[in-house]
Short mmCIF file of C-alpha atoms in Angstrom, two decimals:
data_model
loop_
_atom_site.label_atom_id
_atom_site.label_comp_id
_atom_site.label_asym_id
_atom_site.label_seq_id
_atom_site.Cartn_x
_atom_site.Cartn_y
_atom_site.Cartn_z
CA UNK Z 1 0.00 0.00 0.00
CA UNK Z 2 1.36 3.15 -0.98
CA UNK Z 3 1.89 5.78 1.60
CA UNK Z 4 1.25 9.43 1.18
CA UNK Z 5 4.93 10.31 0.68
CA UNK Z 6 5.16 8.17 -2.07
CA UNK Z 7 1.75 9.61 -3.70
CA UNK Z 8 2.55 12.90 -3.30
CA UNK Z 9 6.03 12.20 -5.06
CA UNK Z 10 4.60 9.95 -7.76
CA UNK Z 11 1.92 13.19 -8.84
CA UNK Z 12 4.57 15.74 -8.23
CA UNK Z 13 6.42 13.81 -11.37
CA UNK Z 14 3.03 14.36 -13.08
CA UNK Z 15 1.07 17.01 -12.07
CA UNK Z 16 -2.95 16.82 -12.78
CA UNK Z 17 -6.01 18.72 -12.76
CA UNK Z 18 -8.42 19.01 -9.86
CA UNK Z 19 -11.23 20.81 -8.89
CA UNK Z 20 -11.92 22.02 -5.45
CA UNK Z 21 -15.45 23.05 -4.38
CA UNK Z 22 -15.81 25.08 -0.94
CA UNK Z 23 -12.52 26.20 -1.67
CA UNK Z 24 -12.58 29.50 0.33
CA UNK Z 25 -13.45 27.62 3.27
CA UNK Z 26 -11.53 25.77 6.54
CA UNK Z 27 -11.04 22.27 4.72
CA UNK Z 28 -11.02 23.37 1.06
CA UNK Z 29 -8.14 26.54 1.37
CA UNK Z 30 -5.92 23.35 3.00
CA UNK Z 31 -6.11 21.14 0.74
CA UNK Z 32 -5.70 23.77 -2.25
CA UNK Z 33 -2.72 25.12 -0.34
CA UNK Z 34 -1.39 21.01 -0.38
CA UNK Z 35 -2.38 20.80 -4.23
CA UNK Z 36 -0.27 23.73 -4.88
CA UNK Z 37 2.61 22.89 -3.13
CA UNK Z 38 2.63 19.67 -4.90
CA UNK Z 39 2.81 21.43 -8.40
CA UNK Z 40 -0.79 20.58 -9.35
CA UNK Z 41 -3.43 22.46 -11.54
CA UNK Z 42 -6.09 23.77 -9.55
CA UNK Z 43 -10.09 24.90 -10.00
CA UNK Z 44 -11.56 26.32 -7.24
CA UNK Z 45 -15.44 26.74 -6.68
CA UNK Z 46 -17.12 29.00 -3.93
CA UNK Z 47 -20.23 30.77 -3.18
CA UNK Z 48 -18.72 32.41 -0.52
CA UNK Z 49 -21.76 31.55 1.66
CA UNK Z 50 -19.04 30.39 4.16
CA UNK Z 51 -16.11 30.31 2.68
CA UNK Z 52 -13.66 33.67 2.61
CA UNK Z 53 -11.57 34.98 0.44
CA UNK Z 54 -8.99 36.04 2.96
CA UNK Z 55 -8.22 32.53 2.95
CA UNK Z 56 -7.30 32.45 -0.29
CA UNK Z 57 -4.99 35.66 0.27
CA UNK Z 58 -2.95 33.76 3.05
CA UNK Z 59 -2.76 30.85 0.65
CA UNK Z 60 -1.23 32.49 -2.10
CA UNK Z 61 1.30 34.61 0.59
CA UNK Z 62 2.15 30.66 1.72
CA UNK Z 63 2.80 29.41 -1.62
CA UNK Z 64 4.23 32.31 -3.74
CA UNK Z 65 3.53 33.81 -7.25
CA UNK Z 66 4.67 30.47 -9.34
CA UNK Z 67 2.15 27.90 -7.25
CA UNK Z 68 -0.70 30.63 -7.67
CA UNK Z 69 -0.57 31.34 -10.97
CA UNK Z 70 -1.79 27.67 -11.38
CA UNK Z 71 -5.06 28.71 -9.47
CA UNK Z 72 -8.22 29.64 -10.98
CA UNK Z 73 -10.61 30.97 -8.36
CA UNK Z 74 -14.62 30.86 -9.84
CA UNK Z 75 -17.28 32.42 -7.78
CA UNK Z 76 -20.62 30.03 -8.35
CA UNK Z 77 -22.88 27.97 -6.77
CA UNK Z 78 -22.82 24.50 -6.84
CA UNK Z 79 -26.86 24.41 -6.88
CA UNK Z 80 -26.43 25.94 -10.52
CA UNK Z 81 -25.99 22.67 -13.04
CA UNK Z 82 -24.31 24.62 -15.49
CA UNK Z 83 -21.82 25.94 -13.62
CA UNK Z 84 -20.91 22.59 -12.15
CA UNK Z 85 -20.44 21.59 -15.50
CA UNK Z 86 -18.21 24.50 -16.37
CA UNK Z 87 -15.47 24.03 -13.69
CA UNK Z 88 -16.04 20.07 -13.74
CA UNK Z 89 -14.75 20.41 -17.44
CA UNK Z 90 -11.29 18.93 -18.06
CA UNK Z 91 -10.49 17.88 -14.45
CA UNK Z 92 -9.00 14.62 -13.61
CA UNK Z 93 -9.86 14.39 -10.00
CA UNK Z 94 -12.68 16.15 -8.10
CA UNK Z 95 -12.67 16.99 -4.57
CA UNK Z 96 -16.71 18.10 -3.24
CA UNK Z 97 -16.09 20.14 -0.21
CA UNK Z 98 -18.58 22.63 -0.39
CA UNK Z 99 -21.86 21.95 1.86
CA UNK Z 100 -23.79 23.69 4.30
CA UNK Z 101 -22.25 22.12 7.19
CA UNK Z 102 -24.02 23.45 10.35
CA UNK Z 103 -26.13 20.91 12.20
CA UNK Z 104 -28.40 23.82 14.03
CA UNK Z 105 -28.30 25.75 11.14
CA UNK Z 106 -30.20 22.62 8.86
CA UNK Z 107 -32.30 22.48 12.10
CA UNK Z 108 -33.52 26.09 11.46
CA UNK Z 109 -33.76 26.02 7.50
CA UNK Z 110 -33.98 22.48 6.35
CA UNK Z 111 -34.73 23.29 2.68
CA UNK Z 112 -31.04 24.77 2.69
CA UNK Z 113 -29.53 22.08 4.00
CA UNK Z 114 -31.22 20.39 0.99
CA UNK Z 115 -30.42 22.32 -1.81
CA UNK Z 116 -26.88 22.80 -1.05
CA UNK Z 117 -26.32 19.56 0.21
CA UNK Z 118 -28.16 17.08 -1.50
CA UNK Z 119 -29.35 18.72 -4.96
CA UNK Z 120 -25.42 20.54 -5.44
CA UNK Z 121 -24.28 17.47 -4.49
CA UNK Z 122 -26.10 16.03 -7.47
CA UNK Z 123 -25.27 18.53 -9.85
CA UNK Z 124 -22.01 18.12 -8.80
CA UNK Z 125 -22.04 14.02 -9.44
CA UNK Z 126 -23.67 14.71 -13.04
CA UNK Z 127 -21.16 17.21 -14.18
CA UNK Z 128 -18.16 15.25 -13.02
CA UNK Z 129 -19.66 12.24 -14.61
CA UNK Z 130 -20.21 13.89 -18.06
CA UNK Z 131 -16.91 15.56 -17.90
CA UNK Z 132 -14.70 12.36 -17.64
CA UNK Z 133 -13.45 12.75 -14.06
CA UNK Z 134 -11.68 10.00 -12.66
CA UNK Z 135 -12.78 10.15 -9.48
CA UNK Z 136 -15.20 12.19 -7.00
CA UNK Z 137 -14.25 12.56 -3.77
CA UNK Z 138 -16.99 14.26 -1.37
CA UNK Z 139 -16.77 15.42 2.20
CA UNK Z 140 -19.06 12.80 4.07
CA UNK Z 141 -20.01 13.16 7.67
CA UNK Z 142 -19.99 11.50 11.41
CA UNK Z 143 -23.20 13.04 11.55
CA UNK Z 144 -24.06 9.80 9.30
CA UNK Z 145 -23.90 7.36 12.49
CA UNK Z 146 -26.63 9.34 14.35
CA UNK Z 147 -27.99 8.27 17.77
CA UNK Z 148 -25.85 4.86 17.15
CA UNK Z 149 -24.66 3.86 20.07
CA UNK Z 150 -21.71 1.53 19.56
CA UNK Z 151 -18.40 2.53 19.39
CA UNK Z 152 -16.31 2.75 17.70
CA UNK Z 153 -18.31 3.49 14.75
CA UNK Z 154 -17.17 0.87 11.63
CA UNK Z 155 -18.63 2.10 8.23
CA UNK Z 156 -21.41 0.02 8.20
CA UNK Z 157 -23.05 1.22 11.42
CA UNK Z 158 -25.79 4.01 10.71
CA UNK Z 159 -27.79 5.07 13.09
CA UNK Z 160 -30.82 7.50 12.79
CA UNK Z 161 -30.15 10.61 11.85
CA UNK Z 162 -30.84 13.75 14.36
CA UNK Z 163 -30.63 16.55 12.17
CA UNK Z 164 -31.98 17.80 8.37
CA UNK Z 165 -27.96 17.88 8.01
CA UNK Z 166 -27.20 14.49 8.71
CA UNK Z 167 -30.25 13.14 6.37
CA UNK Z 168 -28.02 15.11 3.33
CA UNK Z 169 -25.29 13.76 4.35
CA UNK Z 170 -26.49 10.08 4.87
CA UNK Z 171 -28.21 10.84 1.11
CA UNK Z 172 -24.81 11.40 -0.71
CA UNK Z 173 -23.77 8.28 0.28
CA UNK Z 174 -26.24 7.01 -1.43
CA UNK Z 175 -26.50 8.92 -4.53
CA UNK Z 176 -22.29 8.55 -4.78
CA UNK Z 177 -22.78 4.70 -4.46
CA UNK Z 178 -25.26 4.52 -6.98
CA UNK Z 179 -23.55 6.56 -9.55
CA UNK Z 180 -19.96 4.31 -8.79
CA UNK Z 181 -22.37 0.95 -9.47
CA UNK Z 182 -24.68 2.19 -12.04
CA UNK Z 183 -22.02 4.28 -14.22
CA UNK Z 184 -18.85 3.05 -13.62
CA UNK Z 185 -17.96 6.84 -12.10
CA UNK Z 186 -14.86 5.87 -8.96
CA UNK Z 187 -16.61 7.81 -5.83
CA UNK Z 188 -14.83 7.95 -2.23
CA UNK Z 189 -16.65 9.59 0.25
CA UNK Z 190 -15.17 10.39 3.42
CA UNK Z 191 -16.73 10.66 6.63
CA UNK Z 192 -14.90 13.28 8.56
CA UNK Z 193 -14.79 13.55 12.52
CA UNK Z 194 -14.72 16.96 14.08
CA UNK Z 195 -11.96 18.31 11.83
CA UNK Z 196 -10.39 21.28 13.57
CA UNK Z 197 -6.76 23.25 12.43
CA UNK Z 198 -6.05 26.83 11.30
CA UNK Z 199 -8.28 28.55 9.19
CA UNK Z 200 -11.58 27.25 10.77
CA UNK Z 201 -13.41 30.39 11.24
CA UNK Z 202 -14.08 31.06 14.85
CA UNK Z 203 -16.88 33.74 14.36
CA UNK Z 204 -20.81 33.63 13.74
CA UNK Z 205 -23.23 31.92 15.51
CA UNK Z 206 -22.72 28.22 14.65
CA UNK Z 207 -19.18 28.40 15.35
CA UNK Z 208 -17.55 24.80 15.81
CA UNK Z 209 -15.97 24.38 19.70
CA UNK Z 210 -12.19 24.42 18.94
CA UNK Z 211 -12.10 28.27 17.28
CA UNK Z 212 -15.26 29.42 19.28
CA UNK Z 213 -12.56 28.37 22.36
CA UNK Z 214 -9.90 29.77 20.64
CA UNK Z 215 -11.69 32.87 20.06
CA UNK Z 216 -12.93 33.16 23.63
CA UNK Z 217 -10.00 32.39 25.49
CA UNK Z 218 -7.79 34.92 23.47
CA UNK Z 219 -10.29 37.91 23.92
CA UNK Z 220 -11.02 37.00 27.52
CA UNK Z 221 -14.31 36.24 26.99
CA UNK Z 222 -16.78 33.66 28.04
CA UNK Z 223 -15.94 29.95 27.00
CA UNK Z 224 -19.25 28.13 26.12
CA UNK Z 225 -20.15 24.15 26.29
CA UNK Z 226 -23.12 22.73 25.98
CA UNK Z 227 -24.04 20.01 28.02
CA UNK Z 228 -21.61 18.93 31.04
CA UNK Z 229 -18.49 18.95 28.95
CA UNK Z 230 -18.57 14.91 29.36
CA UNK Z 231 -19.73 14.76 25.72
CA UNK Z 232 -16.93 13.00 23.48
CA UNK Z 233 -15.72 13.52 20.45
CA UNK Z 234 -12.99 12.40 17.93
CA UNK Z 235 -11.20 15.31 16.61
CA UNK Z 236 -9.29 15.25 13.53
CA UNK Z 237 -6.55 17.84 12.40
CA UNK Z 238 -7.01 19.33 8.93
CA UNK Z 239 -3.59 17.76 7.81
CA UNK Z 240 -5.14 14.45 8.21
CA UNK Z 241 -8.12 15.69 6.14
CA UNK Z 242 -6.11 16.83 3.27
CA UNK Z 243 -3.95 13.64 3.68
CA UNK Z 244 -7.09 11.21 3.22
CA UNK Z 245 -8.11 13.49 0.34
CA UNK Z 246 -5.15 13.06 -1.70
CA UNK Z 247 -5.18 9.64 -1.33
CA UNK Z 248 -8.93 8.45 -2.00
CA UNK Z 249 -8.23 10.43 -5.20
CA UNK Z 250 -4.95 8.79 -6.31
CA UNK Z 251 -5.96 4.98 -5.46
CA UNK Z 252 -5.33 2.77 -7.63
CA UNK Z 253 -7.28 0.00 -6.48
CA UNK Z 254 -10.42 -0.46 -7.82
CA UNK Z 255 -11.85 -1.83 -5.00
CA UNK Z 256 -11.40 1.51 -2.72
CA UNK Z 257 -13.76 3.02 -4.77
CA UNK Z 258 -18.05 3.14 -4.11
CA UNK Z 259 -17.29 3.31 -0.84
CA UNK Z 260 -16.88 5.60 2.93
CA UNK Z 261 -14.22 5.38 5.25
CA UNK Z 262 -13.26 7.34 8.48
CA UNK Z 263 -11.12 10.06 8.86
CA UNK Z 264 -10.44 10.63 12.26
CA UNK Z 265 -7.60 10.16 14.74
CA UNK Z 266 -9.52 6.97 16.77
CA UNK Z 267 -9.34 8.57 19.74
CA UNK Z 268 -12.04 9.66 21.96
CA UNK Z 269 -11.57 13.21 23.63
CA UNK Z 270 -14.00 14.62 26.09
CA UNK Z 271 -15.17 18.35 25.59
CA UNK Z 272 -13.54 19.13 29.02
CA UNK Z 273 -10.13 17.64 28.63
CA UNK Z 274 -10.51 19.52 25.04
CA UNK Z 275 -10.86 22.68 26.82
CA UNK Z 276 -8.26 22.55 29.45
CA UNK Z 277 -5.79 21.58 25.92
CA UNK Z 278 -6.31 24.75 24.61
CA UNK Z 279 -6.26 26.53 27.25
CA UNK Z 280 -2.85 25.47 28.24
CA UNK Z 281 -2.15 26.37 24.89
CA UNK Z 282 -3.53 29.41 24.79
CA UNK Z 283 -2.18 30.70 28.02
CA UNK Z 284 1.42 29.85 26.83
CA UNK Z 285 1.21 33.15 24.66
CA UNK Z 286 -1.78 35.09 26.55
CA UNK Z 287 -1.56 34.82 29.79
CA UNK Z 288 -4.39 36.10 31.48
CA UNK Z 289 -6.26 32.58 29.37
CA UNK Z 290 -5.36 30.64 32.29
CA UNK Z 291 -7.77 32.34 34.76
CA UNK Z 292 -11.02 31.97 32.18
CA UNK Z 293 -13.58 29.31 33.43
CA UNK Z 294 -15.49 26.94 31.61
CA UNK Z 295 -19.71 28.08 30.95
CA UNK Z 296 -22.18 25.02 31.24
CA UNK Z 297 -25.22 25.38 29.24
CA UNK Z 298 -28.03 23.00 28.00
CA UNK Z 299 -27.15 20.55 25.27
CA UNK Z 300 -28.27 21.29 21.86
CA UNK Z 301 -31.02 19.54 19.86
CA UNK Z 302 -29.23 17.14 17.15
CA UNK Z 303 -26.15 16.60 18.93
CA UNK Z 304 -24.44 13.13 19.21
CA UNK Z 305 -23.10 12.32 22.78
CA UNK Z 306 -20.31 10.49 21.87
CA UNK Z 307 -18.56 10.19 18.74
CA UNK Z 308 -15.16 7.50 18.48
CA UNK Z 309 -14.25 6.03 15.12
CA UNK Z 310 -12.74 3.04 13.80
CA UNK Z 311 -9.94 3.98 10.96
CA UNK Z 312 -9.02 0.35 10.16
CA UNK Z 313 -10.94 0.59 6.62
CA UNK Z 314 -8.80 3.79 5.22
CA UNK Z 315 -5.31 2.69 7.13
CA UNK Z 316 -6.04 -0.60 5.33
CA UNK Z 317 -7.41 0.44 1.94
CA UNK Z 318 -6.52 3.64 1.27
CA UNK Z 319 -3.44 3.85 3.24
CA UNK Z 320 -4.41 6.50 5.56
CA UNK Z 321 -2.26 7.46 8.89
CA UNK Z 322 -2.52 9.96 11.35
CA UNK Z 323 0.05 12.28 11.41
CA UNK Z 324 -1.04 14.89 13.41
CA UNK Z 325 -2.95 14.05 16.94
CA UNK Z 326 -4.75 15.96 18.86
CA UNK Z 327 -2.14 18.05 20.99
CA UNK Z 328 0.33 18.25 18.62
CA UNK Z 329 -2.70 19.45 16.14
CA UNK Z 330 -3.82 22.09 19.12
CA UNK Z 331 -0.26 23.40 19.13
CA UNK Z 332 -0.01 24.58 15.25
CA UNK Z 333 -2.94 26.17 15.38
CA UNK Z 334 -2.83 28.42 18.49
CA UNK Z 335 -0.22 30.72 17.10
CA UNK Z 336 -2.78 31.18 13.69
CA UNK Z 337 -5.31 31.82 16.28
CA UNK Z 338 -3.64 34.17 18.36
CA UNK Z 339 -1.92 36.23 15.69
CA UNK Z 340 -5.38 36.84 13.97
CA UNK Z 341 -8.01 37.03 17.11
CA UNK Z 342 -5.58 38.76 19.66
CA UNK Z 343 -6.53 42.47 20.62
CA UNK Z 344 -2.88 42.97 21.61
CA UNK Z 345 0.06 42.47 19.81
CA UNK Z 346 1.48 38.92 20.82
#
């Protein structure tokens, strides 16, 4: 099984085409940032919904003038066919990142969830499909496993769902299976747990824990939890992410492909440990961090209580690995956090 060191070498020999969607965002701006680096060709699709273009900026300052004159940024929406089929054209590998990807916010305004998640989604399968691409990679979801309550979660547990969000997400599955069986298209979907790492945007109202944290503990503000901070989770660094991503599009075994695997770390964290991790982080560079208490609140409608996966499928088949855990993820991305959400110089 190759390993990521020798994929990335073997398509730095021969660079490709790809297609990002969601690129402005958290998960897309990494990977495009990896793509580049690598000596790739690069589309990149964004509504800028949630995505921002300041992420782009601090790509193209990371990877200089040469890399990012291979970009092409398009502003579109994947819930318009024909521009799916416009940036799908002439890519060899596409990588679906763009969703709606707020649990309460699908909660509030399910028929947005839908259309960006399920009918983009779609238009997003049918252009790729029509335009030759050799495979589709899509950002699955945890959210998939529901109110399941084994652990760890193995790809073919599925609970049911507890939120409009994880319905779309559960739906792709489908609708990516179908395609691989029906039309021969390679899809890999990949369920991602609780991705965290720099550039996940700490502000608005549906903020994920680790910036909202971030964000709190820098400014001296309140830090938030919802529930008693028991509540587990198994988060997942964004190098990880982009590591999994690269190589569910540059398998070469045919039997990879139709189907989901876990990308996570394997390890269960609880919201509480999580919180005193970052704080000790935190309080390395801002001091006053290490006073800040913890705020119980209720927990929140659609939220799983305890989330651990099972990465045997993608270490085995795809020849996925963890290289960045937990703490050692926590530790990059403090200084991003600090040097953009700090109201003194640091």
């Amino acid at each position: 099984m190759p390993s990521i060191v020798d994929v990335e070498r073997a398509v730095q020999k021969n660079p490709r085409r790809w297609l990002v969607t969601g690129v402005a965002g958290f998960i897309g701006s990494n990977i495009l940032q990896r793509l580049l680096e690598l000596g790739q060709v690069v589309t990149g699709l964004d509504n800028l919904s949630a995505g921002h273009l300041a992420n782009l900026d601090e790509v193209r300052s990371l990877v200089g003038p040469e890399a990012w004159s291979r970009f092409t940024f398009i502003k579109g929406d994947i819930r318009d066919p024909r521009t799916c089929a416009a940036v799908c054209a002439g890519a060899d590998y596409v990588l679906h990142q763009a969703a709606l990807g707020s649990v309460p916010l699908s909660i509030e305004d399910p028929v947005e969830a839908h259309g960006s998640n399920l009918t983009g989604f779609l238009h997003m399968l049918i252009a790729s499909r029509e335009a030759g691409a050799r495979t589709f990679v899509y950002a699955a979801s945890s959210a998939t496993y529901g109110d399941g309550p084994g652990l760890p979660k193995t790809e073919d547990m599925v609970g049911e769902p507890l939120s409009p969000y994880a319905v779309t997400k559960y739906a792709n599955e489908l609708y990516a299976r179908v395609f691989n069986t029906l039309y021969g298209m390679r899809t890999v979907g990949l369920r991602y747990f609780n991705v965290f790492g720099q550039r996940q945007d700490p502000n608005g109202a549906y903020a994920a824990v680790i910036p909202a944290w971030f964000a709190a503990l820098i400014n001296g503000d309140s830090a938030v939890v919802n529930g008693d901070g028991e509540t587990t989770r198994d988060f997942c660094h964004v190098d990880n992410v982009v590591q999994a991503n690269l190589l569910a599009a540059l398998s070469l075994d045919d039997a990879a492909a139709g189907e989901v695997y876990n990308i996570a770390c394997g390890r269960s964290t609880t919201l509480n440990e999580l919180y005193r991790f970052i704080q000790n982080e935190v309080a390395a560079l801002v001091p006053a961090a290490a006073q800040a208490k913890l705020e119980y609140r209720d927990f929140r409608p659609g939220d799983v209580r305890h989330s651990l996966a099972s990465i045997d499928k993608a270490q085995q088949r795809l020849g996925y690995a963890v290289s960045v855990d937990v703490e050692e993820g926590l530790k990059r991305a403090t200084p991003w956090y600090v040097k953009r959400l700090s109201k003194v110089h640091v």
